[in-house]
Amino acid sequence: MPVAELPFGIVMDLSVWIEILNLPTGQRVSAIFAIIGWAIVALIFFFMGAELWVKVRQAKYTSAWEWIVLAVDVPTDTIQSPKAVEQIFSHLSGALFEPNIGQKYWQGVKQRWFSLEIISLEGYIQFLIYTEATYRDLVEAAVYAQYPMAEITEVEDYVGAIPSKYPNETHEMFGLEFGLAAADPYPIRTYSEFEHSITPDYTFNDPMASILENFTRIGAGENLWLQIIIEPVSESWKVKGIELIKTIITNKKHVSGQFFLFKIINVIVEELLKAIRPPVEGPVIKKKEELPGKITDLTPGVRDTIAAIEEKISKIGFKTKCRVLYAAPKEIFNPSRCLDGLIGSFNQFNYSGRNAIIPVLATKAHYAFGDYRTTEIKKRFVSAFKKRKIRTGKNPYIFNIQELATLWHFPLPLVKAPLLQKTASKRAEPPINLPIEEMTESPLKRRIQQTVEEEPAEESPTELPYA
């Protein structure tokens, strides 16, 4: 009787399974489905129902949220490196809230997120932060801490400037969603690597210059919008980076973690195959044992990559989604005017052997039923863009605060974007010795006092009794 010994000292009798596997194909499938098929179907329906329940509860929980758009303007002579914006993102990570099981599955508690945006309305460029009203004070405190002279103003949401449904009689749109070419732990090129000692007074080649240049290419009636949606996450994403480093050092194929149930199934299948296969006659060939890898055995380039991964996971991370949308009236619609250059400007963050920012989704289908599929893609893309949905489209990825500050930061004064909105003057406190008029008395009291002083005083009588 074939017996298989599983982990934890569990022993299973496999004779029934061997008889089933020896049956004809049709009977074998029917027998296996009768034994375990119902359990698989039940699990599928259970997880589908649980996901639907969570979405319903989250929709009810988020219905009370109030979203606002904050326009951020900095003085023209502000000299701050992207390190200041990196500290802003570090400040925003305080919005992290991890609900427990009861809060997540019963109350529908959901993590709030932010959207960092650069928009060009007919060539007029503005930096915006889209946030839930609860975190307005957090956003303002984070910005003022690094840019005390900045001006933050609540403005009307601009997404209503274009239609929501396409095809449209008057407008056309084209959208792109960006993703990563490699796994999340691999970093992109960050602002610290754009420092060049050109002159003694200026050693930073701002990557924002090439991005903003594309926003100045458009004219009347055209709109070019970029949004980077970020959601605070816990430190669990760093485990993936640690596993990747171990995989690179040991020079083994990376295997993602499996559920315990799948491991048990794999063991059972292997034992079944061993029981069915006849024993192999002849000498047993021993496999050569592979020695674990060492750091000293790696090339300098690989060691630099490991150091870059360690640098990325040492900082705070955010779940990220990046989109760009171009919309204009049909008669002047020309997305290649700005989108081609924008894609090229993102190539400056690519790092050979590490990671790159690439387009992963476009609002255009080239296969069967292309027109219908294009219409559906545009519908979902515009809805996701206007509502700033992070989970619509491709899967989000992890950027740390240094990578985010590289992609979205206020440009230095040497970046000459003609229509970039900036504050005309600095805010300052009044001088200490400024004379201040004291108004301790009410206007009514002062008026009565003036009237009394203007009236002539009555003369006292000369003869009084008992004088």
Short mmCIF file of C-alpha atoms in Angstrom, two decimals:
data_model
loop_
_atom_site.label_atom_id
_atom_site.label_comp_id
_atom_site.label_asym_id
_atom_site.label_seq_id
_atom_site.Cartn_x
_atom_site.Cartn_y
_atom_site.Cartn_z
CA MET A 1 0.00 0.00 0.00
CA PRO A 2 1.67 3.27 -1.10
CA VAL A 3 2.10 5.67 1.76
CA ALA A 4 3.32 9.25 1.58
CA GLU A 5 4.87 11.06 4.51
CA LEU A 6 4.09 14.78 4.50
CA PRO A 7 5.65 17.58 6.56
CA PHE A 8 4.94 17.75 10.30
CA GLY A 9 4.85 13.94 10.53
CA ILE A 10 1.57 13.54 8.60
CA VAL A 11 1.12 10.18 6.80
CA MET A 12 -1.32 9.68 3.91
CA ASP A 13 -2.58 6.55 2.17
CA LEU A 14 -2.35 7.17 -1.58
CA SER A 15 -3.87 3.91 -2.85
CA VAL A 16 -7.21 5.54 -3.68
CA TRP A 17 -5.52 8.27 -5.69
CA ILE A 18 -3.43 5.74 -7.61
CA GLU A 19 -6.59 3.86 -8.61
CA ILE A 20 -8.18 7.12 -9.76
CA LEU A 21 -5.15 8.08 -11.84
CA ASN A 22 -5.24 4.67 -13.56
CA LEU A 23 -8.82 5.29 -14.76
CA PRO A 24 -9.62 6.57 -18.29
CA THR A 25 -9.37 10.31 -18.76
CA GLY A 26 -13.11 11.05 -18.61
CA GLN A 27 -13.70 8.95 -15.50
CA ARG A 28 -10.56 10.32 -13.89
CA VAL A 29 -11.71 13.96 -14.32
CA SER A 30 -15.19 13.13 -13.00
CA ALA A 31 -13.79 11.35 -9.95
CA ILE A 32 -11.36 14.14 -9.08
CA PHE A 33 -14.07 16.80 -9.49
CA ALA A 34 -16.46 14.80 -7.32
CA ILE A 35 -13.85 14.65 -4.55
CA ILE A 36 -12.31 18.12 -4.52
CA GLY A 37 -14.07 20.09 -7.26
CA TRP A 38 -16.91 21.29 -5.07
CA ALA A 39 -14.44 22.66 -2.52
CA ILE A 40 -12.63 24.67 -5.20
CA VAL A 41 -15.89 26.11 -6.54
CA ALA A 42 -17.02 26.96 -3.00
CA LEU A 43 -13.74 28.77 -2.29
CA ILE A 44 -14.06 30.78 -5.52
CA PHE A 45 -17.57 31.92 -4.65
CA PHE A 46 -16.52 32.67 -1.07
CA PHE A 47 -13.68 34.97 -2.13
CA MET A 48 -15.84 36.65 -4.77
CA GLY A 49 -18.55 37.29 -2.20
CA ALA A 50 -16.04 38.60 0.34
CA GLU A 51 -14.54 41.00 -2.22
CA LEU A 52 -17.98 42.26 -3.22
CA TRP A 53 -18.92 42.77 0.42
CA VAL A 54 -15.76 44.78 1.10
CA LYS A 55 -16.41 47.00 -1.94
CA VAL A 56 -19.96 47.71 -0.79
CA ARG A 57 -18.83 48.60 2.73
CA GLN A 58 -15.98 50.75 1.43
CA ALA A 59 -18.34 52.62 -0.90
CA LYS A 60 -20.54 53.43 2.08
CA TYR A 61 -17.52 54.48 4.18
CA THR A 62 -16.04 56.75 1.49
CA SER A 63 -19.35 58.39 0.57
CA ALA A 64 -18.82 60.93 3.37
CA TRP A 65 -15.34 61.93 2.17
CA GLU A 66 -14.88 65.47 0.87
CA TRP A 67 -12.09 66.00 -1.66
CA ILE A 68 -10.40 69.34 -2.26
CA VAL A 69 -7.79 70.64 -4.71
CA LEU A 70 -4.97 72.82 -3.37
CA ALA A 71 -2.89 75.00 -5.69
CA VAL A 72 0.68 75.43 -4.45
CA ASP A 73 2.68 78.46 -5.59
CA VAL A 74 6.24 79.18 -4.50
CA PRO A 75 8.16 82.48 -4.84
CA THR A 76 10.21 82.92 -7.97
CA ASP A 77 13.48 83.26 -6.07
CA THR A 78 13.06 80.19 -3.85
CA ILE A 79 16.13 77.97 -4.03
CA GLN A 80 15.32 74.53 -2.61
CA SER A 81 16.58 71.18 -3.81
CA PRO A 82 14.18 68.23 -4.27
CA LYS A 83 15.36 67.15 -0.82
CA ALA A 84 12.81 69.59 0.60
CA VAL A 85 9.98 67.88 -1.32
CA GLU A 86 11.31 64.55 -0.10
CA GLN A 87 10.69 65.80 3.43
CA ILE A 88 7.16 66.80 2.39
CA PHE A 89 6.46 63.20 1.37
CA SER A 90 7.95 61.99 4.63
CA HIS A 91 5.50 64.29 6.41
CA LEU A 92 2.56 62.93 4.38
CA SER A 93 3.39 59.37 5.41
CA GLY A 94 1.84 60.26 8.76
CA ALA A 95 -1.54 59.66 7.11
CA LEU A 96 -0.93 55.90 7.24
CA PHE A 97 -3.76 54.03 8.95
CA GLU A 98 -3.88 50.24 8.98
CA PRO A 99 -7.42 49.00 9.80
CA ASN A 100 -7.88 45.75 11.64
CA ILE A 101 -10.00 42.88 10.32
CA GLY A 102 -13.20 44.19 11.85
CA GLN A 103 -12.69 47.72 10.55
CA LYS A 104 -11.79 46.50 7.07
CA TYR A 105 -14.45 43.82 6.49
CA TRP A 106 -17.32 45.20 8.58
CA GLN A 107 -16.94 48.97 8.62
CA GLY A 108 -15.22 49.21 5.23
CA VAL A 109 -12.43 51.44 6.56
CA LYS A 110 -10.10 52.44 3.73
CA GLN A 111 -6.77 54.22 3.56
CA ARG A 112 -6.96 57.78 2.24
CA TRP A 113 -4.60 58.81 -0.53
CA PHE A 114 -3.15 61.90 -2.23
CA SER A 115 -2.69 62.98 -5.82
CA LEU A 116 0.27 65.14 -6.84
CA GLU A 117 -0.54 66.86 -10.10
CA ILE A 118 0.97 69.12 -12.73
CA ILE A 119 -1.56 70.54 -15.16
CA SER A 120 -1.32 72.75 -18.22
CA LEU A 121 -4.52 74.53 -19.21
CA GLU A 122 -3.80 76.06 -22.62
CA GLY A 123 -0.14 76.37 -21.59
CA TYR A 124 -0.80 77.76 -18.11
CA ILE A 125 1.08 75.45 -15.70
CA GLN A 126 0.06 74.85 -12.11
CA PHE A 127 1.21 72.50 -9.33
CA LEU A 128 -1.71 70.94 -7.43
CA ILE A 129 -2.28 68.57 -4.52
CA TYR A 130 -5.55 66.64 -4.42
CA THR A 131 -6.43 65.48 -0.91
CA GLU A 132 -9.31 64.57 1.33
CA ALA A 133 -10.43 67.48 3.53
CA THR A 134 -9.40 65.60 6.68
CA TYR A 135 -5.74 65.90 5.68
CA ARG A 136 -5.74 69.51 4.51
CA ASP A 137 -3.90 70.66 7.64
CA LEU A 138 -1.37 67.85 7.17
CA VAL A 139 -0.67 68.90 3.58
CA GLU A 140 -0.37 72.58 4.44
CA ALA A 141 1.91 71.88 7.40
CA ALA A 142 4.14 69.66 5.25
CA VAL A 143 4.49 72.31 2.53
CA TYR A 144 4.93 75.32 4.83
CA ALA A 145 7.57 73.46 6.85
CA GLN A 146 9.83 73.36 3.77
CA TYR A 147 8.51 76.39 1.84
CA PRO A 148 7.46 79.02 4.44
CA MET A 149 6.82 81.62 1.73
CA ALA A 150 4.59 79.40 -0.40
CA GLU A 151 0.94 80.20 -1.06
CA ILE A 152 -1.63 77.41 -0.83
CA THR A 153 -5.07 78.15 -2.22
CA GLU A 154 -8.11 75.93 -2.55
CA VAL A 155 -9.31 75.94 -6.16
CA GLU A 156 -12.08 74.34 -8.14
CA ASP A 157 -11.38 70.91 -9.57
CA TYR A 158 -10.27 71.32 -13.17
CA VAL A 159 -11.33 67.89 -14.49
CA GLY A 160 -14.76 69.22 -15.45
CA ALA A 161 -13.14 71.13 -18.32
CA ILE A 162 -13.33 68.05 -20.58
CA PRO A 163 -16.18 65.60 -21.29
CA SER A 164 -16.40 62.29 -19.46
CA LYS A 165 -17.75 60.16 -22.32
CA TYR A 166 -15.95 59.26 -25.55
CA PRO A 167 -16.46 59.22 -28.50
CA ASN A 168 -17.52 62.84 -28.10
CA GLU A 169 -18.93 65.26 -30.65
CA THR A 170 -16.55 68.09 -29.77
CA HIS A 171 -13.51 66.67 -27.96
CA GLU A 172 -10.99 63.86 -28.26
CA MET A 173 -8.59 62.49 -25.65
CA PHE A 174 -5.56 60.24 -25.31
CA GLY A 175 -4.23 58.83 -22.06
CA LEU A 176 -1.19 56.91 -20.89
CA GLU A 177 -0.49 55.02 -17.70
CA PHE A 178 3.12 54.53 -16.64
CA GLY A 179 4.60 51.58 -14.80
CA LEU A 180 7.93 50.00 -13.96
CA ALA A 181 9.97 47.81 -16.27
CA ALA A 182 11.35 45.68 -13.41
CA ALA A 183 10.33 44.65 -9.91
CA ASP A 184 9.48 47.31 -7.33
CA PRO A 185 12.68 47.04 -5.26
CA TYR A 186 14.83 48.08 -8.23
CA PRO A 187 15.19 51.90 -8.08
CA ILE A 188 15.02 54.44 -10.88
CA ARG A 189 17.53 57.25 -11.38
CA THR A 190 16.92 59.87 -8.69
CA TYR A 191 17.69 63.57 -8.37
CA SER A 192 20.95 62.94 -6.50
CA GLU A 193 22.40 61.56 -9.75
CA PHE A 194 21.54 64.71 -11.72
CA GLU A 195 24.23 66.75 -10.00
CA HIS A 196 26.89 68.02 -12.35
CA SER A 197 29.68 70.43 -11.45
CA ILE A 198 29.17 72.75 -14.42
CA THR A 199 29.76 76.00 -12.57
CA PRO A 200 30.79 76.70 -8.98
CA ASP A 201 27.41 78.31 -8.27
CA TYR A 202 25.15 75.76 -9.95
CA THR A 203 25.70 72.02 -9.72
CA PHE A 204 22.20 70.64 -10.25
CA ASN A 205 20.63 69.84 -13.62
CA ASP A 206 16.96 69.88 -12.68
CA PRO A 207 15.11 66.96 -14.37
CA MET A 208 11.86 68.93 -13.99
CA ALA A 209 13.00 71.25 -16.79
CA SER A 210 12.49 68.65 -19.53
CA ILE A 211 9.12 67.61 -18.08
CA LEU A 212 7.71 71.12 -17.84
CA GLU A 213 8.92 71.97 -21.34
CA ASN A 214 6.31 69.57 -22.74
CA PHE A 215 3.58 71.34 -20.77
CA THR A 216 4.43 74.59 -22.56
CA ARG A 217 3.98 73.03 -26.02
CA ILE A 218 0.17 73.20 -25.99
CA GLY A 219 -2.00 76.17 -26.94
CA ALA A 220 -5.56 77.47 -26.76
CA GLY A 221 -8.19 74.80 -26.09
CA GLU A 222 -5.67 72.06 -25.24
CA ASN A 223 -5.19 70.37 -21.86
CA LEU A 224 -2.27 68.28 -20.62
CA TRP A 225 -2.61 66.79 -17.13
CA LEU A 226 -0.21 64.64 -15.12
CA GLN A 227 -1.19 62.96 -11.86
CA ILE A 228 0.92 60.88 -9.48
CA ILE A 229 -1.37 59.14 -6.98
CA ILE A 230 0.31 58.03 -3.77
CA GLU A 231 -1.07 55.96 -0.89
CA PRO A 232 0.83 55.40 2.38
CA VAL A 233 1.80 51.77 3.01
CA SER A 234 3.38 49.86 5.85
CA GLU A 235 6.96 48.58 5.90
CA SER A 236 5.96 45.14 4.59
CA TRP A 237 6.95 46.06 1.02
CA LYS A 238 10.60 46.06 2.07
CA VAL A 239 10.53 42.28 2.62
CA LYS A 240 10.34 41.83 -1.15
CA GLY A 241 13.52 43.87 -1.52
CA ILE A 242 15.37 41.81 1.08
CA GLU A 243 14.35 38.58 -0.68
CA LEU A 244 15.50 40.01 -4.00
CA ILE A 245 18.92 40.88 -2.55
CA LYS A 246 19.30 37.32 -1.21
CA THR A 247 18.30 35.94 -4.61
CA ILE A 248 20.90 38.07 -6.41
CA ILE A 249 23.65 37.06 -3.98
CA THR A 250 22.87 33.34 -4.14
CA ASN A 251 22.35 33.56 -7.93
CA LYS A 252 19.12 31.56 -7.74
CA LYS A 253 15.82 32.03 -9.49
CA HIS A 254 13.47 34.13 -7.44
CA VAL A 255 10.37 32.20 -6.32
CA SER A 256 7.51 34.16 -4.86
CA GLY A 257 5.95 33.01 -1.61
CA GLN A 258 3.27 30.35 -1.83
CA PHE A 259 0.30 29.63 0.33
CA PHE A 260 0.62 26.70 2.70
CA LEU A 261 -2.23 24.91 0.89
CA PHE A 262 -0.39 25.09 -2.42
CA LYS A 263 2.75 23.67 -0.82
CA ILE A 264 0.78 20.71 0.51
CA ILE A 265 -0.75 20.12 -2.94
CA ASN A 266 2.69 20.20 -4.56
CA VAL A 267 3.99 17.63 -2.08
CA ILE A 268 1.00 15.35 -2.71
CA VAL A 269 1.44 15.54 -6.48
CA GLU A 270 5.14 14.75 -6.18
CA GLU A 271 4.43 11.73 -3.98
CA LEU A 272 1.76 10.50 -6.41
CA LEU A 273 4.20 10.73 -9.30
CA LYS A 274 6.82 8.83 -7.30
CA ALA A 275 4.31 6.08 -6.49
CA ILE A 276 3.19 5.70 -10.13
CA ARG A 277 6.61 5.83 -11.77
CA PRO A 278 8.58 2.57 -11.76
CA PRO A 279 11.86 2.63 -9.84
CA VAL A 280 14.87 3.60 -11.93
CA GLU A 281 17.48 0.86 -12.16
CA GLY A 282 21.15 1.60 -12.24
CA PRO A 283 23.55 3.64 -10.19
CA VAL A 284 22.16 6.70 -8.53
CA ILE A 285 23.80 9.87 -9.81
CA LYS A 286 24.31 12.38 -7.06
CA LYS A 287 23.74 16.00 -7.91
CA LYS A 288 26.59 18.35 -7.34
CA GLU A 289 25.92 20.51 -4.35
CA GLU A 290 25.79 24.21 -5.14
CA LEU A 291 27.66 26.38 -2.76
CA PRO A 292 25.91 29.55 -1.59
CA GLY A 293 26.97 32.74 -3.34
CA LYS A 294 29.12 35.43 -1.78
CA ILE A 295 29.28 39.20 -2.16
CA THR A 296 32.93 38.93 -3.22
CA ASP A 297 31.96 36.70 -6.16
CA LEU A 298 29.70 39.40 -7.66
CA THR A 299 30.73 41.91 -10.29
CA PRO A 300 31.04 45.59 -9.34
CA GLY A 301 27.89 46.40 -11.28
CA VAL A 302 25.83 43.81 -9.40
CA ARG A 303 27.21 45.04 -6.09
CA ASP A 304 26.16 48.58 -7.01
CA THR A 305 22.68 47.30 -7.84
CA ILE A 306 22.42 45.62 -4.45
CA ALA A 307 23.53 48.83 -2.76
CA ALA A 308 20.89 50.76 -4.74
CA ILE A 309 18.15 48.31 -3.67
CA GLU A 310 19.25 48.65 -0.05
CA GLU A 311 19.17 52.43 -0.43
CA LYS A 312 15.62 52.32 -1.80
CA ILE A 313 14.18 50.07 0.91
CA SER A 314 15.85 52.18 3.61
CA LYS A 315 13.42 55.03 2.89
CA ILE A 316 9.66 55.45 3.32
CA GLY A 317 7.58 54.03 0.49
CA PHE A 318 4.24 54.86 -1.11
CA LYS A 319 1.97 52.82 -3.33
CA THR A 320 2.04 54.79 -6.59
CA LYS A 321 0.16 55.18 -9.87
CA CYS A 322 1.18 57.67 -12.58
CA ARG A 323 -1.10 58.81 -15.43
CA VAL A 324 -1.07 61.51 -18.09
CA LEU A 325 -4.07 62.73 -20.09
CA TYR A 326 -4.22 64.96 -23.15
CA ALA A 327 -7.57 66.36 -24.33
CA ALA A 328 -8.49 68.97 -26.93
CA PRO A 329 -11.20 69.87 -29.45
CA LYS A 330 -11.15 67.58 -32.47
CA GLU A 331 -10.03 70.24 -34.90
CA ILE A 332 -6.76 70.88 -33.01
CA PHE A 333 -6.26 67.43 -31.43
CA ASN A 334 -2.57 66.49 -31.67
CA PRO A 335 -1.26 64.38 -28.76
CA SER A 336 2.15 63.78 -30.32
CA ARG A 337 2.90 67.48 -29.84
CA CYS A 338 3.49 66.93 -26.12
CA LEU A 339 3.12 63.24 -25.20
CA ASP A 340 6.06 62.01 -27.26
CA GLY A 341 8.33 64.49 -25.53
CA LEU A 342 6.87 63.64 -22.12
CA ILE A 343 7.63 59.95 -22.63
CA GLY A 344 11.14 60.92 -23.65
CA SER A 345 11.57 63.10 -20.57
CA PHE A 346 10.66 60.12 -18.39
CA ASN A 347 13.46 58.15 -20.05
CA GLN A 348 15.98 60.28 -18.15
CA PHE A 349 15.00 58.35 -15.01
CA ASN A 350 15.82 54.97 -16.58
CA TYR A 351 18.78 53.10 -15.18
CA SER A 352 20.28 50.21 -17.12
CA GLY A 353 20.31 47.07 -15.02
CA ARG A 354 17.92 48.52 -12.46
CA ASN A 355 14.57 50.04 -13.37
CA ALA A 356 12.78 52.27 -15.85
CA ILE A 357 9.49 54.15 -16.17
CA ILE A 358 7.61 52.91 -19.24
CA PRO A 359 4.07 53.27 -20.64
CA VAL A 360 2.08 50.17 -19.69
CA LEU A 361 -1.41 51.21 -20.81
CA ALA A 362 -2.75 53.45 -23.57
CA THR A 363 -6.29 54.40 -24.52
CA LYS A 364 -6.01 52.64 -27.86
CA ALA A 365 -6.76 49.01 -28.80
CA HIS A 366 -5.16 47.40 -31.86
CA TYR A 367 -6.72 43.93 -31.79
CA ALA A 368 -10.14 42.43 -32.51
CA PHE A 369 -13.11 44.71 -31.79
CA GLY A 370 -10.65 47.62 -31.55
CA ASP A 371 -13.22 50.41 -31.70
CA TYR A 372 -15.40 48.91 -28.98
CA ARG A 373 -12.46 48.11 -26.74
CA THR A 374 -10.97 51.58 -27.28
CA THR A 375 -14.25 53.17 -26.19
CA GLU A 376 -14.32 51.08 -23.01
CA ILE A 377 -10.67 51.81 -22.22
CA LYS A 378 -11.24 55.56 -22.64
CA LYS A 379 -14.32 55.42 -20.45
CA ARG A 380 -12.47 53.65 -17.61
CA PHE A 381 -9.37 55.82 -18.00
CA VAL A 382 -11.20 59.16 -17.84
CA SER A 383 -13.30 57.97 -14.89
CA ALA A 384 -10.20 56.77 -13.03
CA PHE A 385 -8.35 60.00 -13.79
CA LYS A 386 -11.17 62.27 -12.61
CA LYS A 387 -11.76 60.23 -9.44
CA ARG A 388 -8.01 59.64 -8.87
CA LYS A 389 -8.43 55.86 -8.55
CA ILE A 390 -5.21 54.06 -7.81
CA ARG A 391 -6.39 50.48 -8.41
CA THR A 392 -8.01 50.98 -11.82
CA GLY A 393 -5.80 49.86 -14.69
CA LYS A 394 -2.49 48.13 -14.11
CA ASN A 395 -1.30 47.20 -10.64
CA PRO A 396 0.24 50.04 -8.61
CA TYR A 397 3.91 49.90 -7.64
CA ILE A 398 6.15 51.22 -4.87
CA PHE A 399 8.18 54.41 -5.05
CA ASN A 400 10.11 55.71 -2.07
CA ILE A 401 10.11 59.37 -1.10
CA GLN A 402 13.34 60.08 -2.98
CA GLU A 403 11.93 58.71 -6.24
CA LEU A 404 8.69 60.66 -5.77
CA ALA A 405 10.61 63.87 -5.10
CA THR A 406 12.50 63.27 -8.34
CA LEU A 407 9.30 63.03 -10.37
CA TRP A 408 7.35 65.83 -8.66
CA HIS A 409 9.06 68.85 -7.15
CA PHE A 410 8.97 72.60 -7.51
CA PRO A 411 11.50 73.67 -10.15
CA LEU A 412 14.50 75.80 -9.35
CA PRO A 413 14.62 79.44 -10.54
CA LEU A 414 16.81 78.50 -13.51
CA VAL A 415 13.97 76.39 -14.96
CA LYS A 416 12.31 78.87 -17.33
CA ALA A 417 8.72 77.75 -17.88
CA PRO A 418 7.02 80.89 -19.27
CA LEU A 419 3.53 80.36 -17.83
CA LEU A 420 4.44 78.52 -14.62
CA GLN A 421 2.40 80.01 -11.80
CA LYS A 422 4.55 81.32 -8.94
CA THR A 423 3.97 83.84 -6.20
CA ALA A 424 4.98 87.35 -7.19
CA SER A 425 6.35 88.24 -3.78
CA LYS A 426 7.27 86.68 -0.50
CA ARG A 427 5.08 86.63 2.54
CA ALA A 428 6.73 88.31 5.49
CA GLU A 429 5.94 89.26 9.05
CA PRO A 430 5.40 92.99 9.81
CA PRO A 431 8.35 94.89 11.36
CA ILE A 432 8.59 94.77 15.13
CA ASN A 433 8.73 98.60 15.49
CA LEU A 434 5.74 99.25 13.21
CA PRO A 435 3.46 101.83 14.96
CA ILE A 436 0.07 100.38 15.79
CA GLU A 437 -2.98 102.52 16.56
CA GLU A 438 -4.54 101.52 19.83
CA MET A 439 -8.33 101.22 19.74
CA THR A 440 -9.21 100.38 23.28
CA GLU A 441 -12.41 102.41 23.28
CA SER A 442 -15.47 101.77 21.23
CA PRO A 443 -16.37 104.25 18.43
CA LEU A 444 -19.61 105.14 20.22
CA LYS A 445 -17.74 106.06 23.42
CA ARG A 446 -15.23 108.23 21.50
CA ARG A 447 -18.07 110.07 19.72
CA ILE A 448 -19.77 110.87 23.05
CA GLN A 449 -16.49 112.11 24.52
CA GLN A 450 -15.85 114.41 21.54
CA THR A 451 -19.36 115.87 21.85
CA VAL A 452 -18.84 116.63 25.54
CA GLU A 453 -15.50 118.35 24.87
CA GLU A 454 -16.97 120.52 22.13
CA GLU A 455 -19.86 121.85 24.31
CA PRO A 456 -18.90 125.00 26.41
CA ALA A 457 -18.72 124.37 30.11
CA GLU A 458 -21.37 126.18 32.23
CA GLU A 459 -20.06 128.88 34.64
CA SER A 460 -20.50 128.20 38.33
CA PRO A 461 -22.84 130.63 40.25
CA THR A 462 -20.98 133.26 42.22
CA GLU A 463 -23.22 133.23 45.28
CA LEU A 464 -23.90 129.89 46.87
CA PRO A 465 -25.41 129.22 50.25
CA TYR A 466 -23.01 128.17 52.96
CA ALA A 467 -20.14 129.42 50.84
#
